Amino acid sequence: MALRRVLKDGVIPRDAAQSFGIRGFAIASKAKKGGKGGAADAAKTPVLSKELKSTTVFGANILKEGSDPKLQPDSEYPEWLWHLLDKRPMLSELRRKDSKTLPYEDLKRFVKLVNRARIKEQNGLTAKN
């Protein structure tokens, strides 16, 4: 009963959180006293040339040692990469089409989406309210 009350209030005591292994948010440090720091912040930001910006992928390096990868010409990348953001048909569109004439990829997607919808419906029927 006490656990239910704690979870309902949304506040978990520190000792209870440690016993359950729940981590909290870090406390933000206080800003240094003084001016607003506008001039100091501007001096700290690195200035990148346009040439460097257009030839390098910043933030893509996952290794401790190393540098960010350089951009390559489009011909160097695999063909499937250019189709990742293409819109795929939704379940309602696939249901309107004849399943015998669908391409293999669309048929595979149709079966996956029908199974997912069936599982969601079953879960909704058997869920405790």
Short mmCIF file of C-alpha atoms in Angstrom, two decimals:
data_model
loop_
_atom_site.label_atom_id
_atom_site.label_comp_id
_atom_site.label_asym_id
_atom_site.label_seq_id
_atom_site.Cartn_x
_atom_site.Cartn_y
_atom_site.Cartn_z
CA MET A 1 0.00 0.00 0.00
CA ALA A 2 2.83 2.39 0.84
CA LEU A 3 4.51 1.68 -2.51
CA ARG A 4 1.26 2.49 -4.31
CA ARG A 5 1.02 5.81 -2.46
CA VAL A 6 4.64 6.64 -3.30
CA LEU A 7 4.16 5.83 -6.97
CA LYS A 8 0.89 7.79 -7.08
CA ASP A 9 2.51 10.91 -5.62
CA GLY A 10 5.43 10.59 -8.04
CA VAL A 11 8.00 11.29 -5.31
CA ILE A 12 10.26 8.41 -4.33
CA PRO A 13 12.40 8.73 -1.19
CA ARG A 14 16.15 8.40 -1.76
CA ASP A 15 16.52 5.18 0.30
CA ALA A 16 13.61 3.54 -1.56
CA ALA A 17 15.05 4.61 -4.91
CA GLN A 18 18.42 3.09 -4.01
CA SER A 19 16.84 -0.22 -3.00
CA PHE A 20 14.95 -0.41 -6.32
CA GLY A 21 17.94 0.81 -8.32
CA ILE A 22 16.21 3.93 -9.65
CA ARG A 23 18.44 6.77 -10.79
CA GLY A 24 17.41 10.38 -10.49
CA PHE A 25 18.27 13.48 -12.46
CA ALA A 26 21.55 15.26 -11.93
CA ILE A 27 21.35 18.58 -10.16
CA ALA A 28 22.27 21.52 -12.37
CA SER A 29 25.27 23.46 -11.15
CA LYS A 30 24.93 27.11 -10.27
CA ALA A 31 26.19 29.57 -12.84
CA LYS A 32 29.24 31.61 -11.92
CA LYS A 33 28.50 35.05 -10.59
CA GLY A 34 29.41 37.94 -12.75
CA GLY A 35 28.17 39.23 -16.06
CA LYS A 36 25.90 37.37 -18.40
CA GLY A 37 28.89 35.86 -20.11
CA GLY A 38 27.87 36.81 -23.64
CA ALA A 39 31.36 37.89 -24.65
CA ALA A 40 33.01 34.90 -22.96
CA ASP A 41 30.64 32.44 -24.68
CA ALA A 42 31.31 33.96 -28.09
CA ALA A 43 35.06 33.55 -27.64
CA LYS A 44 34.71 29.85 -26.70
CA THR A 45 32.73 28.76 -29.78
CA PRO A 46 35.03 27.45 -32.49
CA VAL A 47 34.89 29.12 -35.87
CA LEU A 48 34.65 26.65 -38.75
CA SER A 49 35.31 27.54 -42.33
CA LYS A 50 32.64 26.86 -44.95
CA GLU A 51 35.01 24.50 -46.72
CA LEU A 52 35.46 22.40 -43.59
CA LYS A 53 31.71 22.39 -42.91
CA SER A 54 30.91 21.06 -46.37
CA THR A 55 33.55 18.30 -46.38
CA THR A 56 33.26 16.81 -42.88
CA VAL A 57 30.49 15.09 -40.90
CA PHE A 58 30.78 16.65 -37.45
CA GLY A 59 29.84 14.48 -34.46
CA ALA A 60 30.00 11.18 -36.37
CA ASN A 61 33.24 10.02 -34.75
CA ILE A 62 32.44 7.42 -32.07
CA LEU A 63 36.01 6.56 -31.16
CA LYS A 64 38.14 8.28 -28.52
CA GLU A 65 41.01 8.65 -30.92
CA GLY A 66 40.31 9.62 -34.46
CA SER A 67 38.66 12.34 -36.44
CA ASP A 68 35.27 12.95 -37.98
CA PRO A 69 34.79 11.21 -41.35
CA LYS A 70 35.07 13.13 -44.58
CA LEU A 71 32.13 13.32 -46.99
CA GLN A 72 32.54 11.27 -50.16
CA PRO A 73 30.94 11.66 -53.59
CA ASP A 74 27.46 10.15 -54.01
CA SER A 75 28.84 7.33 -56.16
CA GLU A 76 30.84 6.00 -53.19
CA TYR A 77 27.70 5.27 -51.10
CA PRO A 78 25.51 2.16 -51.58
CA GLU A 79 22.32 2.48 -53.64
CA TRP A 80 19.98 1.42 -50.79
CA LEU A 81 21.05 4.46 -48.76
CA TRP A 82 19.17 6.84 -51.04
CA HIS A 83 15.86 4.99 -50.53
CA LEU A 84 15.79 4.96 -46.72
CA LEU A 85 13.57 8.02 -46.45
CA ASP A 86 11.13 7.02 -49.22
CA LYS A 87 7.51 6.88 -48.11
CA ARG A 88 6.20 3.33 -47.79
CA PRO A 89 2.49 2.52 -48.24
CA MET A 90 0.32 2.33 -45.13
CA LEU A 91 -1.84 -0.65 -44.19
CA SER A 92 -5.02 0.98 -45.49
CA GLU A 93 -3.42 1.54 -48.91
CA LEU A 94 -2.13 -2.02 -49.03
CA ARG A 95 -5.59 -3.42 -48.14
CA ARG A 96 -7.14 -1.57 -51.09
CA LYS A 97 -4.70 -3.18 -53.54
CA ASP A 98 -4.91 -6.77 -54.76
CA SER A 99 -2.49 -8.87 -52.69
CA LYS A 100 -1.73 -11.11 -55.69
CA THR A 101 -0.30 -8.23 -57.69
CA LEU A 102 1.76 -6.62 -54.91
CA PRO A 103 5.56 -6.64 -55.20
CA TYR A 104 7.39 -8.86 -52.72
CA GLU A 105 8.52 -5.98 -50.45
CA ASP A 106 4.98 -4.56 -50.23
CA LEU A 107 3.54 -8.02 -49.57
CA LYS A 108 6.04 -8.56 -46.78
CA ARG A 109 5.12 -5.18 -45.29
CA PHE A 110 1.39 -6.00 -45.62
CA VAL A 111 1.78 -9.25 -43.66
CA LYS A 112 3.84 -7.50 -40.98
CA LEU A 113 1.33 -4.68 -40.55
CA VAL A 114 -1.67 -7.05 -40.47
CA ASN A 115 0.02 -9.16 -37.79
CA ARG A 116 0.89 -6.05 -35.77
CA ALA A 117 -2.71 -4.77 -35.97
CA ARG A 118 -4.06 -8.20 -34.92
CA ILE A 119 -1.70 -8.36 -31.93
CA LYS A 120 -2.67 -4.83 -30.84
CA GLU A 121 -6.34 -5.73 -31.07
CA GLN A 122 -5.83 -8.89 -29.01
CA ASN A 123 -3.83 -6.97 -26.42
CA GLY A 124 -6.59 -4.37 -26.18
CA LEU A 125 -9.22 -7.05 -25.62
CA THR A 126 -7.26 -8.91 -22.95
CA ALA A 127 -5.88 -5.84 -21.15
CA LYS A 128 -6.95 -5.28 -17.57
CA ASN A 129 -8.80 -2.01 -17.08
#
